[in-house]
Amino acid sequence: MVAVCRLVSGAYLAWAYHSPVRAGHVAYPFTFTLLWLSVFGNSALYEIIHGGAAFAEEAMVHPERGFYSLLAQYPAFTFSASVATITGLLFYVTSADSGALVLGNFTSQLKDINSDAPGWLRVFWSVAIGLLTLGMLMTNGISALQNTTVIMGLPFSFVIFFVMAGLYKSLKVEDYRRESANRDTDRDAGASGSPELEKTSLAPDELSGHALH
């Protein structure tokens, strides 16, 4: 599931920033995710290792309560729980919005690369994603989806490696084109300032005067 979300996010970023890739757009989300998993993951392991049997059992029986149970072990629970809830809400809303945008662009004929799908199509995909999620929650289909994700995780990892290789190749080609354009620009600038070009740009009588001297 995370891999699919990353692919959708990658397609959205490719649409939003198709000109030179900016390091911050890649580094900031990765750094935030790394810090989040490192801090809260290690905190949960610390609680379990140091006698938090009740916390471990509650996290296993009720996974949706595990994160808030971890936050309850520390001071200012109300504030931290509120910040975590708002952060998670923003994550899901922005992910759904970017997913609806990408699906809308995939299922419509765009006039050019700078245009987007019509608004009604993005609303349709947003509603469809919301209804699908609600239906899976009501029919307890989340566990089946989780099992499918685990089974498909290993084969799909090879697809991710191919995507990484393709991205690396595309970036190398883009760098080569940029360097070629810069060399052509420098060559044109040097040619415009060369004495031979200045001499040929003189009038015929000026050329004869230079020849006499």
PDB file of C-alpha atoms in Angstrom:
ATOM      1  CA  MET A   1       0.000   0.000   0.000  1.00  0.00           C
ATOM      2  CA  VAL A   2       2.822   2.382   0.862  1.00  0.00           C
ATOM      3  CA  ALA A   3       4.497   1.565  -2.459  1.00  0.00           C
ATOM      4  CA  VAL A   4       1.306   2.360  -4.379  1.00  0.00           C
ATOM      5  CA  CYS A   5       0.942   5.650  -2.503  1.00  0.00           C
ATOM      6  CA  ARG A   6       4.547   6.497  -3.336  1.00  0.00           C
ATOM      7  CA  LEU A   7       3.940   5.781  -7.034  1.00  0.00           C
ATOM      8  CA  VAL A   8       0.877   8.017  -7.064  1.00  0.00           C
ATOM      9  CA  SER A   9       2.800  10.714  -5.203  1.00  0.00           C
ATOM     10  CA  GLY A  10       5.680  10.324  -7.644  1.00  0.00           C
ATOM     11  CA  ALA A  11       3.360  10.779 -10.600  1.00  0.00           C
ATOM     12  CA  TYR A  12       1.896  13.862  -8.939  1.00  0.00           C
ATOM     13  CA  LEU A  13       5.366  15.321  -8.307  1.00  0.00           C
ATOM     14  CA  ALA A  14       6.366  14.557 -11.878  1.00  0.00           C
ATOM     15  CA  TRP A  15       3.311  16.523 -13.023  1.00  0.00           C
ATOM     16  CA  ALA A  16       3.953  19.414 -10.635  1.00  0.00           C
ATOM     17  CA  TYR A  17       7.712  19.716 -11.089  1.00  0.00           C
ATOM     18  CA  HIS A  18       8.544  18.364 -14.535  1.00  0.00           C
ATOM     19  CA  SER A  19      11.282  20.985 -14.941  1.00  0.00           C
ATOM     20  CA  PRO A  20      14.577  20.391 -12.995  1.00  0.00           C
ATOM     21  CA  VAL A  21      13.965  18.119 -10.006  1.00  0.00           C
ATOM     22  CA  ARG A  22      14.342  20.028  -6.782  1.00  0.00           C
ATOM     23  CA  ALA A  23      16.159  18.233  -3.988  1.00  0.00           C
ATOM     24  CA  GLY A  24      13.915  19.652  -1.291  1.00  0.00           C
ATOM     25  CA  HIS A  25      10.778  18.057  -2.726  1.00  0.00           C
ATOM     26  CA  VAL A  26      12.441  14.667  -2.377  1.00  0.00           C
ATOM     27  CA  ALA A  27      14.470  15.196   0.791  1.00  0.00           C
ATOM     28  CA  TYR A  28      11.822  16.766   3.034  1.00  0.00           C
ATOM     29  CA  PRO A  29       9.159  14.007   2.840  1.00  0.00           C
ATOM     30  CA  PHE A  30      11.808  11.299   3.169  1.00  0.00           C
ATOM     31  CA  THR A  31      13.395  13.008   6.184  1.00  0.00           C
ATOM     32  CA  PHE A  32      10.014  13.499   7.873  1.00  0.00           C
ATOM     33  CA  THR A  33       9.043   9.856   7.292  1.00  0.00           C
ATOM     34  CA  LEU A  34      12.421   8.637   8.547  1.00  0.00           C
ATOM     35  CA  LEU A  35      12.213  10.741  11.719  1.00  0.00           C
ATOM     36  CA  TRP A  36       8.593   9.744  12.357  1.00  0.00           C
ATOM     37  CA  LEU A  37       9.248   6.004  12.068  1.00  0.00           C
ATOM     38  CA  SER A  38      12.532   6.208  13.967  1.00  0.00           C
ATOM     39  CA  VAL A  39      11.214   8.214  16.923  1.00  0.00           C
ATOM     40  CA  PHE A  40       7.846   6.532  17.434  1.00  0.00           C
ATOM     41  CA  GLY A  41       9.007   3.063  16.366  1.00  0.00           C
ATOM     42  CA  ASN A  42      11.926   3.068  18.800  1.00  0.00           C
ATOM     43  CA  SER A  43       9.685   4.523  21.513  1.00  0.00           C
ATOM     44  CA  ALA A  44       7.196   1.671  21.088  1.00  0.00           C
ATOM     45  CA  LEU A  45       9.979  -0.925  21.191  1.00  0.00           C
ATOM     46  CA  TYR A  46      11.402   0.731  24.310  1.00  0.00           C
ATOM     47  CA  GLU A  47       8.045   0.561  26.076  1.00  0.00           C
ATOM     48  CA  ILE A  48       7.578  -3.113  25.196  1.00  0.00           C
ATOM     49  CA  ILE A  49      11.116  -4.157  26.149  1.00  0.00           C
ATOM     50  CA  HIS A  50      10.926  -2.377  29.506  1.00  0.00           C
ATOM     51  CA  GLY A  51       7.829  -4.112  30.773  1.00  0.00           C
ATOM     52  CA  GLY A  52       5.032  -2.597  28.724  1.00  0.00           C
ATOM     53  CA  ALA A  53       3.136  -5.880  28.334  1.00  0.00           C
ATOM     54  CA  ALA A  54      -0.260  -4.187  28.580  1.00  0.00           C
ATOM     55  CA  PHE A  55       0.694  -1.704  25.888  1.00  0.00           C
ATOM     56  CA  ALA A  56       1.948  -4.496  23.597  1.00  0.00           C
ATOM     57  CA  GLU A  57      -1.234  -6.532  24.091  1.00  0.00           C
ATOM     58  CA  GLU A  58      -3.485  -3.561  23.394  1.00  0.00           C
ATOM     59  CA  ALA A  59      -1.510  -2.705  20.254  1.00  0.00           C
ATOM     60  CA  MET A  60      -1.899  -6.273  19.005  1.00  0.00           C
ATOM     61  CA  VAL A  61      -5.601  -6.605  19.830  1.00  0.00           C
ATOM     62  CA  HIS A  62      -6.593  -3.062  18.839  1.00  0.00           C
ATOM     63  CA  PRO A  63      -4.001  -1.716  16.367  1.00  0.00           C
ATOM     64  CA  GLU A  64      -5.959   1.502  15.869  1.00  0.00           C
ATOM     65  CA  ARG A  65      -5.388   2.348  19.541  1.00  0.00           C
ATOM     66  CA  GLY A  66      -1.696   1.459  19.644  1.00  0.00           C
ATOM     67  CA  PHE A  67      -0.340   4.807  18.542  1.00  0.00           C
ATOM     68  CA  TYR A  68      -2.480   6.821  20.962  1.00  0.00           C
ATOM     69  CA  SER A  69      -1.633   4.385  23.753  1.00  0.00           C
ATOM     70  CA  LEU A  70       2.026   5.100  23.051  1.00  0.00           C
ATOM     71  CA  LEU A  71       1.444   8.850  23.204  1.00  0.00           C
ATOM     72  CA  ALA A  72      -0.409   8.384  26.492  1.00  0.00           C
ATOM     73  CA  GLN A  73       2.851   7.158  28.057  1.00  0.00           C
ATOM     74  CA  TYR A  74       4.326  10.660  27.756  1.00  0.00           C
ATOM     75  CA  PRO A  75       3.325  14.087  29.088  1.00  0.00           C
ATOM     76  CA  ALA A  76       1.059  16.503  27.193  1.00  0.00           C
ATOM     77  CA  PHE A  77      -0.993  13.686  25.712  1.00  0.00           C
ATOM     78  CA  THR A  78      -3.843  15.962  24.612  1.00  0.00           C
ATOM     79  CA  PHE A  79      -1.530  18.226  22.652  1.00  0.00           C
ATOM     80  CA  SER A  80       0.508  15.423  21.045  1.00  0.00           C
ATOM     81  CA  ALA A  81      -2.614  13.428  20.152  1.00  0.00           C
ATOM     82  CA  SER A  82      -4.190  16.507  18.555  1.00  0.00           C
ATOM     83  CA  VAL A  83      -1.064  17.246  16.505  1.00  0.00           C
ATOM     84  CA  ALA A  84      -0.811  13.583  15.424  1.00  0.00           C
ATOM     85  CA  THR A  85      -4.482  13.513  14.397  1.00  0.00           C
ATOM     86  CA  ILE A  86      -4.210  16.709  12.353  1.00  0.00           C
ATOM     87  CA  THR A  87      -0.984  15.475  10.726  1.00  0.00           C
ATOM     88  CA  GLY A  88      -2.593  12.169   9.776  1.00  0.00           C
ATOM     89  CA  LEU A  89      -5.681  13.937   8.459  1.00  0.00           C
ATOM     90  CA  LEU A  90      -3.569  16.222   6.277  1.00  0.00           C
ATOM     91  CA  PHE A  91      -1.622  13.219   4.995  1.00  0.00           C
ATOM     92  CA  TYR A  92      -4.730  11.334   3.928  1.00  0.00           C
ATOM     93  CA  VAL A  93      -6.459  14.388   2.464  1.00  0.00           C
ATOM     94  CA  THR A  94      -3.443  15.427   0.388  1.00  0.00           C
ATOM     95  CA  SER A  95      -2.839  11.831  -0.709  1.00  0.00           C
ATOM     96  CA  ALA A  96      -6.464  11.470  -1.801  1.00  0.00           C
ATOM     97  CA  ASP A  97      -6.334  14.805  -3.615  1.00  0.00           C
ATOM     98  CA  SER A  98      -3.128  13.959  -5.499  1.00  0.00           C
ATOM     99  CA  GLY A  99      -4.493  10.475  -6.261  1.00  0.00           C
ATOM    100  CA  ALA A 100      -7.712  11.922  -7.681  1.00  0.00           C
ATOM    101  CA  LEU A 101      -5.684  14.374  -9.778  1.00  0.00           C
ATOM    102  CA  VAL A 102      -3.441  11.632 -11.198  1.00  0.00           C
ATOM    103  CA  LEU A 103      -6.367   9.283 -11.908  1.00  0.00           C
ATOM    104  CA  GLY A 104      -8.253  12.133 -13.558  1.00  0.00           C
ATOM    105  CA  ASN A 105      -5.283  12.923 -15.808  1.00  0.00           C
ATOM    106  CA  PHE A 106      -4.850   9.242 -16.647  1.00  0.00           C
ATOM    107  CA  THR A 107      -8.498   8.855 -17.652  1.00  0.00           C
ATOM    108  CA  SER A 108      -8.884  12.017 -19.730  1.00  0.00           C
ATOM    109  CA  GLN A 109      -7.403  13.403 -22.919  1.00  0.00           C
ATOM    110  CA  LEU A 110      -5.347  16.434 -21.958  1.00  0.00           C
ATOM    111  CA  LYS A 111      -4.752  19.283 -24.391  1.00  0.00           C
ATOM    112  CA  ASP A 112      -1.134  19.763 -23.295  1.00  0.00           C
ATOM    113  CA  ILE A 113       1.195  18.804 -20.442  1.00  0.00           C
ATOM    114  CA  ASN A 114       0.303  21.937 -18.482  1.00  0.00           C
ATOM    115  CA  SER A 115      -3.438  21.236 -18.419  1.00  0.00           C
ATOM    116  CA  ASP A 116      -5.335  19.089 -15.922  1.00  0.00           C
ATOM    117  CA  ALA A 117      -8.427  16.939 -15.965  1.00  0.00           C
ATOM    118  CA  PRO A 118     -11.744  18.774 -15.599  1.00  0.00           C
ATOM    119  CA  GLY A 119     -12.945  19.451 -12.093  1.00  0.00           C
ATOM    120  CA  TRP A 120     -15.940  17.131 -12.292  1.00  0.00           C
ATOM    121  CA  LEU A 121     -13.675  14.181 -13.099  1.00  0.00           C
ATOM    122  CA  ARG A 122     -11.456  14.889 -10.088  1.00  0.00           C
ATOM    123  CA  VAL A 123     -14.576  15.092  -7.903  1.00  0.00           C
ATOM    124  CA  PHE A 124     -15.773  11.770  -9.342  1.00  0.00           C
ATOM    125  CA  TRP A 125     -12.498  10.017  -8.476  1.00  0.00           C
ATOM    126  CA  SER A 126     -12.456  11.578  -5.003  1.00  0.00           C
ATOM    127  CA  VAL A 127     -15.963  10.311  -4.309  1.00  0.00           C
ATOM    128  CA  ALA A 128     -15.139   6.889  -5.799  1.00  0.00           C
ATOM    129  CA  ILE A 129     -12.047   6.528  -3.603  1.00  0.00           C
ATOM    130  CA  GLY A 130     -14.022   7.626  -0.536  1.00  0.00           C
ATOM    131  CA  LEU A 131     -16.861   5.182  -1.213  1.00  0.00           C
ATOM    132  CA  LEU A 132     -14.437   2.335  -1.873  1.00  0.00           C
ATOM    133  CA  THR A 133     -12.622   3.019   1.396  1.00  0.00           C
ATOM    134  CA  LEU A 134     -15.904   3.253   3.315  1.00  0.00           C
ATOM    135  CA  GLY A 135     -17.138   0.002   1.766  1.00  0.00           C
ATOM    136  CA  MET A 136     -13.948  -1.836   2.713  1.00  0.00           C
ATOM    137  CA  LEU A 137     -14.201  -0.564   6.283  1.00  0.00           C
ATOM    138  CA  MET A 138     -17.843  -1.658   6.596  1.00  0.00           C
ATOM    139  CA  THR A 139     -17.231  -5.125   5.121  1.00  0.00           C
ATOM    140  CA  ASN A 140     -13.986  -5.694   7.035  1.00  0.00           C
ATOM    141  CA  GLY A 141     -12.064  -5.890   3.777  1.00  0.00           C
ATOM    142  CA  ILE A 142      -9.019  -4.147   5.245  1.00  0.00           C
ATOM    143  CA  SER A 143      -7.529  -7.436   6.477  1.00  0.00           C
ATOM    144  CA  ALA A 144      -7.877  -9.016   3.031  1.00  0.00           C
ATOM    145  CA  LEU A 145      -6.230  -5.971   1.476  1.00  0.00           C
ATOM    146  CA  GLN A 146      -3.415  -6.155   4.007  1.00  0.00           C
ATOM    147  CA  ASN A 147      -2.820  -9.834   3.229  1.00  0.00           C
ATOM    148  CA  THR A 148      -2.781  -9.095  -0.503  1.00  0.00           C
ATOM    149  CA  THR A 149      -0.317  -6.280   0.056  1.00  0.00           C
ATOM    150  CA  VAL A 150       2.022  -8.568   1.992  1.00  0.00           C
ATOM    151  CA  ILE A 151       1.839 -11.257  -0.697  1.00  0.00           C
ATOM    152  CA  MET A 152       2.447  -8.791  -3.549  1.00  0.00           C
ATOM    153  CA  GLY A 153       5.125  -6.861  -1.677  1.00  0.00           C
ATOM    154  CA  LEU A 154       8.100  -8.932  -2.849  1.00  0.00           C
ATOM    155  CA  PRO A 155       7.214  -9.090  -6.576  1.00  0.00           C
ATOM    156  CA  PHE A 156       6.305  -5.421  -6.590  1.00  0.00           C
ATOM    157  CA  SER A 157       9.670  -4.507  -5.074  1.00  0.00           C
ATOM    158  CA  PHE A 158      11.316  -5.535  -8.361  1.00  0.00           C
ATOM    159  CA  VAL A 159       9.016  -3.123 -10.188  1.00  0.00           C
ATOM    160  CA  ILE A 160      10.180  -0.368  -7.838  1.00  0.00           C
ATOM    161  CA  PHE A 161      13.813  -1.161  -8.682  1.00  0.00           C
ATOM    162  CA  PHE A 162      13.037  -0.806 -12.384  1.00  0.00           C
ATOM    163  CA  VAL A 163      11.300   2.512 -11.679  1.00  0.00           C
ATOM    164  CA  MET A 164      14.380   3.700  -9.785  1.00  0.00           C
ATOM    165  CA  ALA A 165      16.641   2.677 -12.670  1.00  0.00           C
ATOM    166  CA  GLY A 166      14.402   4.489 -15.157  1.00  0.00           C
ATOM    167  CA  LEU A 167      14.391   7.620 -13.008  1.00  0.00           C
ATOM    168  CA  TYR A 168      18.187   7.553 -12.740  1.00  0.00           C
ATOM    169  CA  LYS A 169      18.510   7.173 -16.503  1.00  0.00           C
ATOM    170  CA  SER A 170      16.060  10.016 -17.139  1.00  0.00           C
ATOM    171  CA  LEU A 171      17.964  12.312 -14.787  1.00  0.00           C
ATOM    172  CA  LYS A 172      21.256  11.477 -16.536  1.00  0.00           C
ATOM    173  CA  VAL A 173      19.723  12.268 -19.923  1.00  0.00           C
ATOM    174  CA  GLU A 174      18.345  15.538 -18.566  1.00  0.00           C
ATOM    175  CA  ASP A 175      21.781  16.489 -17.187  1.00  0.00           C
ATOM    176  CA  TYR A 176      23.400  15.660 -20.524  1.00  0.00           C
ATOM    177  CA  ARG A 177      20.902  17.824 -22.410  1.00  0.00           C
ATOM    178  CA  ARG A 178      21.417  20.699 -19.984  1.00  0.00           C
ATOM    179  CA  GLU A 179      25.204  20.496 -20.336  1.00  0.00           C
ATOM    180  CA  SER A 180      24.903  20.365 -24.125  1.00  0.00           C
ATOM    181  CA  ALA A 181      22.666  23.434 -24.124  1.00  0.00           C
ATOM    182  CA  ASN A 182      25.111  25.295 -21.871  1.00  0.00           C
ATOM    183  CA  ARG A 183      28.043  24.407 -24.149  1.00  0.00           C
ATOM    184  CA  ASP A 184      26.125  25.612 -27.213  1.00  0.00           C
ATOM    185  CA  THR A 185      25.301  28.865 -25.432  1.00  0.00           C
ATOM    186  CA  ASP A 186      28.929  29.411 -24.424  1.00  0.00           C
ATOM    187  CA  ARG A 187      30.112  28.607 -27.943  1.00  0.00           C
ATOM    188  CA  ASP A 188      27.675  31.121 -29.447  1.00  0.00           C
ATOM    189  CA  ALA A 189      28.715  33.774 -26.931  1.00  0.00           C
ATOM    190  CA  GLY A 190      32.394  33.162 -27.693  1.00  0.00           C
ATOM    191  CA  ALA A 191      31.825  33.298 -31.421  1.00  0.00           C
ATOM    192  CA  SER A 192      29.938  36.580 -31.172  1.00  0.00           C
ATOM    193  CA  GLY A 193      32.915  38.195 -29.428  1.00  0.00           C
ATOM    194  CA  SER A 194      35.709  36.788 -31.643  1.00  0.00           C
ATOM    195  CA  PRO A 195      37.929  39.211 -33.674  1.00  0.00           C
ATOM    196  CA  GLU A 196      37.265  37.311 -36.911  1.00  0.00           C
ATOM    197  CA  LEU A 197      33.512  37.839 -36.558  1.00  0.00           C
ATOM    198  CA  GLU A 198      34.025  41.510 -35.720  1.00  0.00           C
ATOM    199  CA  LYS A 199      36.264  41.912 -38.759  1.00  0.00           C
ATOM    200  CA  THR A 200      33.739  40.332 -41.088  1.00  0.00           C
ATOM    201  CA  SER A 201      31.038  42.576 -39.678  1.00  0.00           C
ATOM    202  CA  LEU A 202      32.902  45.720 -40.825  1.00  0.00           C
ATOM    203  CA  ALA A 203      31.886  47.592 -43.929  1.00  0.00           C
ATOM    204  CA  PRO A 204      33.939  47.030 -47.146  1.00  0.00           C
ATOM    205  CA  ASP A 205      35.613  50.484 -46.971  1.00  0.00           C
ATOM    206  CA  GLU A 206      36.577  49.871 -43.346  1.00  0.00           C
ATOM    207  CA  LEU A 207      38.094  46.527 -44.313  1.00  0.00           C
ATOM    208  CA  SER A 208      40.216  48.206 -47.008  1.00  0.00           C
ATOM    209  CA  GLY A 209      41.366  50.815 -44.514  1.00  0.00           C
ATOM    210  CA  HIS A 210      42.446  48.108 -42.085  1.00  0.00           C
ATOM    211  CA  ALA A 211      44.276  46.320 -44.905  1.00  0.00           C
ATOM    212  CA  LEU A 212      46.272  49.468 -45.793  1.00  0.00           C
ATOM    213  CA  HIS A 213      47.341  49.863 -42.206  1.00  0.00           C
TER     214      HIS A 213
END
